[in-house]
Amino acid sequence: MNAKMQSVCDIVKRKAVIQKEVSLTTDLFRELGYDSFQFIELVVELESCFGIEIPEYKLLPENFTTAQNIVDLLEELN
């Protein structure tokens, strides 16, 4: 796992309602209890950590279901 992937997993774990190990395939909503509040916090943290702005049209559940989806989105935006 590279540094970006590890950073995403760490951020996802910090914002989760249900504390458990996070892998690239962990479902944020079903397995970690994410709701709309945690989702917004996650987006803000990702933007701050990676120095990016995630466009509104990219704020779709399928881009944030797993840490791998988030890593893929970050790669696309860079």
Coordinates of N, CA and C in Angstrom, one line a residue:
M1 N 0.9 -1.2 0.0 CA 0.0 0.0 0.0 C 0.9 1.2 0.0
N2 N 0.7 2.1 -0.9 CA 1.5 3.3 -1.0 C 1.0 4.4 0.0
A3 N 1.8 5.5 0.1 CA 1.5 6.5 1.1 C 0.1 7.1 1.0
K4 N -0.3 7.4 -0.3 CA -1.6 8.0 -0.5 C -2.7 7.1 0.0
M5 N -2.6 5.8 -0.4 CA -3.6 4.8 0.0 C -3.7 4.7 1.6
Q6 N -2.5 4.7 2.2 CA -2.5 4.6 3.7 C -3.1 5.9 4.3
S7 N -2.8 7.0 3.7 CA -3.4 8.3 4.3 C -4.9 8.3 4.1
V8 N -5.4 7.8 3.0 CA -6.9 7.7 2.8 C -7.5 6.8 3.8
C9 N -6.9 5.6 4.0 CA -7.4 4.6 5.0 C -7.4 5.2 6.4
D10 N -6.3 5.9 6.8 CA -6.2 6.5 8.1 C -7.3 7.6 8.3
I11 N -7.6 8.4 7.3 CA -8.6 9.5 7.4 C -10.0 8.8 7.5
V12 N -10.2 7.8 6.7 CA -11.5 7.1 6.7 C -11.7 6.5 8.1
K13 N -10.7 5.9 8.7 CA -10.9 5.3 10.0 C -11.1 6.3 11.1
R14 N -10.5 7.5 11.0 CA -10.7 8.5 12.0 C -12.1 9.1 12.0
K15 N -12.7 9.1 10.8 CA -14.0 9.7 10.7 C -15.2 8.7 10.9
A16 N -14.8 7.4 11.0 CA -15.8 6.4 11.1 C -16.6 6.4 12.4
V17 N -17.8 6.0 12.3 CA -18.7 5.8 13.5 C -18.3 4.5 14.2
I18 N -18.2 3.5 13.4 CA -17.8 2.1 13.9 C -16.3 2.0 13.7
Q19 N -15.6 1.8 14.8 CA -14.2 1.7 14.8 C -13.8 0.2 14.5
K20 N -13.1 0.0 13.3 CA -12.6 -1.3 13.0 C -11.5 -1.1 12.0
E21 N -10.8 -2.1 11.7 CA -9.7 -2.0 10.7 C -10.3 -1.6 9.3
V22 N -9.6 -0.8 8.6 CA -10.0 -0.3 7.3 C -9.0 -0.7 6.3
S23 N -9.6 -1.4 5.3 CA -8.8 -1.8 4.1 C -9.3 -1.0 2.9
L24 N -8.7 -1.2 1.8 CA -9.1 -0.5 0.6 C -10.5 -0.9 0.1
T25 N -11.0 -2.0 0.6 CA -12.3 -2.5 0.1 C -13.4 -2.4 1.2
T26 N -13.1 -1.8 2.3 CA -14.1 -1.7 3.4 C -15.2 -0.7 2.9
D27 N -16.4 -1.0 3.1 CA -17.6 -0.2 2.7 C -17.8 0.9 3.8
L28 N -17.6 2.1 3.5 CA -17.7 3.2 4.5 C -19.1 3.3 5.1
F29 N -20.1 3.1 4.3 CA -21.5 3.3 4.7 C -22.0 2.0 5.4
R30 N -21.8 0.9 4.9 CA -22.4 -0.3 5.5 C -21.5 -0.9 6.6
E31 N -20.2 -0.8 6.5 CA -19.3 -1.4 7.5 C -18.8 -0.4 8.6
L32 N -18.7 0.8 8.2 CA -18.2 1.8 9.2 C -19.2 2.8 9.7
G33 N -20.5 2.7 9.2 CA -21.5 3.5 9.8 C -21.5 5.0 9.3
Y34 N -20.9 5.2 8.2 CA -20.9 6.6 7.7 C -22.3 7.1 7.4
D35 N -22.5 8.3 7.7 CA -23.8 9.0 7.3 C -23.4 10.3 6.6
S36 N -24.4 11.1 6.4 CA -24.1 12.4 5.6 C -23.1 13.3 6.4
F37 N -23.2 13.3 7.7 CA -22.3 14.2 8.5 C -20.9 13.7 8.4
Q38 N -20.6 12.4 8.5 CA -19.3 11.8 8.4 C -18.8 12.0 6.9
F39 N -19.7 11.9 6.0 CA -19.3 12.1 4.6 C -18.8 13.5 4.4
I40 N -19.5 14.5 4.8 CA -19.0 15.9 4.7 C -17.7 16.1 5.4
E41 N -17.5 15.6 6.6 CA -16.3 15.7 7.3 C -15.1 15.0 6.6
L42 N -15.4 13.9 6.0 CA -14.4 13.2 5.2 C -14.0 14.0 4.0
V43 N -14.9 14.6 3.3 CA -14.6 15.4 2.1 C -13.7 16.6 2.5
V44 N -14.1 17.3 3.6 CA -13.3 18.4 4.1 C -11.9 18.0 4.4
E45 N -11.8 16.9 5.1 CA -10.4 16.3 5.5 C -9.6 15.9 4.3
L46 N -10.2 15.3 3.4 CA -9.5 14.9 2.2 C -9.0 16.1 1.4
E47 N -9.8 17.1 1.2 CA -9.5 18.3 0.5 C -8.3 19.0 1.2
S48 N -8.4 19.1 2.6 CA -7.3 19.7 3.3 C -6.0 18.9 3.3
C49 N -6.1 17.7 3.5 CA -4.9 16.8 3.5 C -4.2 16.8 2.1
F50 N -4.9 16.7 1.1 CA -4.3 16.5 -0.3 C -4.3 17.8 -1.1
G51 N -4.7 18.9 -0.5 CA -4.6 20.2 -1.1 C -5.4 20.3 -2.4
I52 N -6.6 19.7 -2.4 CA -7.4 19.7 -3.6 C -8.8 20.2 -3.3
E53 N -9.6 20.5 -4.3 CA -11.0 20.8 -4.1 C -11.8 19.7 -5.0
I54 N -12.6 19.0 -4.3 CA -13.4 18.0 -5.0 C -14.7 18.7 -5.6
P55 N -14.8 18.7 -6.9 CA -15.9 19.3 -7.5 C -17.3 18.7 -7.1
E56 N -18.3 19.5 -7.0 CA -19.6 19.1 -6.5 C -20.1 17.9 -7.4
Y57 N -19.9 17.9 -8.6 CA -20.4 16.8 -9.5 C -19.7 15.5 -9.2
K58 N -18.6 15.5 -8.5 CA -17.9 14.3 -8.1 C -18.3 13.8 -6.7
L59 N -19.1 14.5 -6.0 CA -19.6 14.1 -4.7 C -20.7 13.1 -4.8
L60 N -20.4 12.0 -5.4 CA -21.4 10.9 -5.6 C -21.0 9.7 -4.7
P61 N -22.0 9.0 -4.2 CA -21.7 7.9 -3.3 C -20.8 6.9 -3.9
E62 N -20.9 6.6 -5.2 CA -20.0 5.6 -5.9 C -18.5 6.1 -5.9
N63 N -18.2 7.3 -5.7 CA -16.9 7.8 -5.6 C -16.3 7.7 -4.1
F64 N -17.2 7.3 -3.2 CA -16.8 7.3 -1.8 C -17.2 6.0 -1.0
T65 N -17.6 5.0 -1.8 CA -18.1 3.8 -1.1 C -16.9 3.1 -0.4
T66 N -15.7 3.0 -1.0 CA -14.6 2.4 -0.4 C -13.4 3.3 -0.4
A67 N -12.4 3.0 0.3 CA -11.1 3.8 0.3 C -10.5 3.7 -1.1
Q68 N -10.6 2.6 -1.8 CA -10.1 2.4 -3.1 C -10.8 3.4 -4.1
N69 N -12.2 3.6 -3.9 CA -12.9 4.5 -4.7 C -12.3 5.9 -4.5
I70 N -12.0 6.2 -3.3 CA -11.5 7.6 -3.0 C -10.1 7.8 -3.6
V71 N -9.3 6.8 -3.4 CA -7.9 6.8 -4.0 C -8.0 7.0 -5.6
D72 N -8.9 6.3 -6.2 CA -9.1 6.5 -7.6 C -9.6 7.9 -8.0
L73 N -10.5 8.4 -7.2 CA -11.0 9.8 -7.4 C -9.8 10.8 -7.2
L74 N -9.0 10.6 -6.2 CA -7.9 11.5 -6.0 C -6.9 11.5 -7.2
E75 N -6.6 10.3 -7.7 CA -5.8 10.1 -8.8 C -6.3 10.8 -10.0
E76 N -7.6 10.7 -10.2 CA -8.3 11.4 -11.3 C -8.2 12.9 -11.2
L77 N -8.3 13.4 -10.0 CA -8.3 14.9 -9.8 C -6.9 15.5 -9.9
N78 N -5.9 14.6 -9.7 CA -4.5 15.1 -9.8 C -3.9 15.1 -11.1

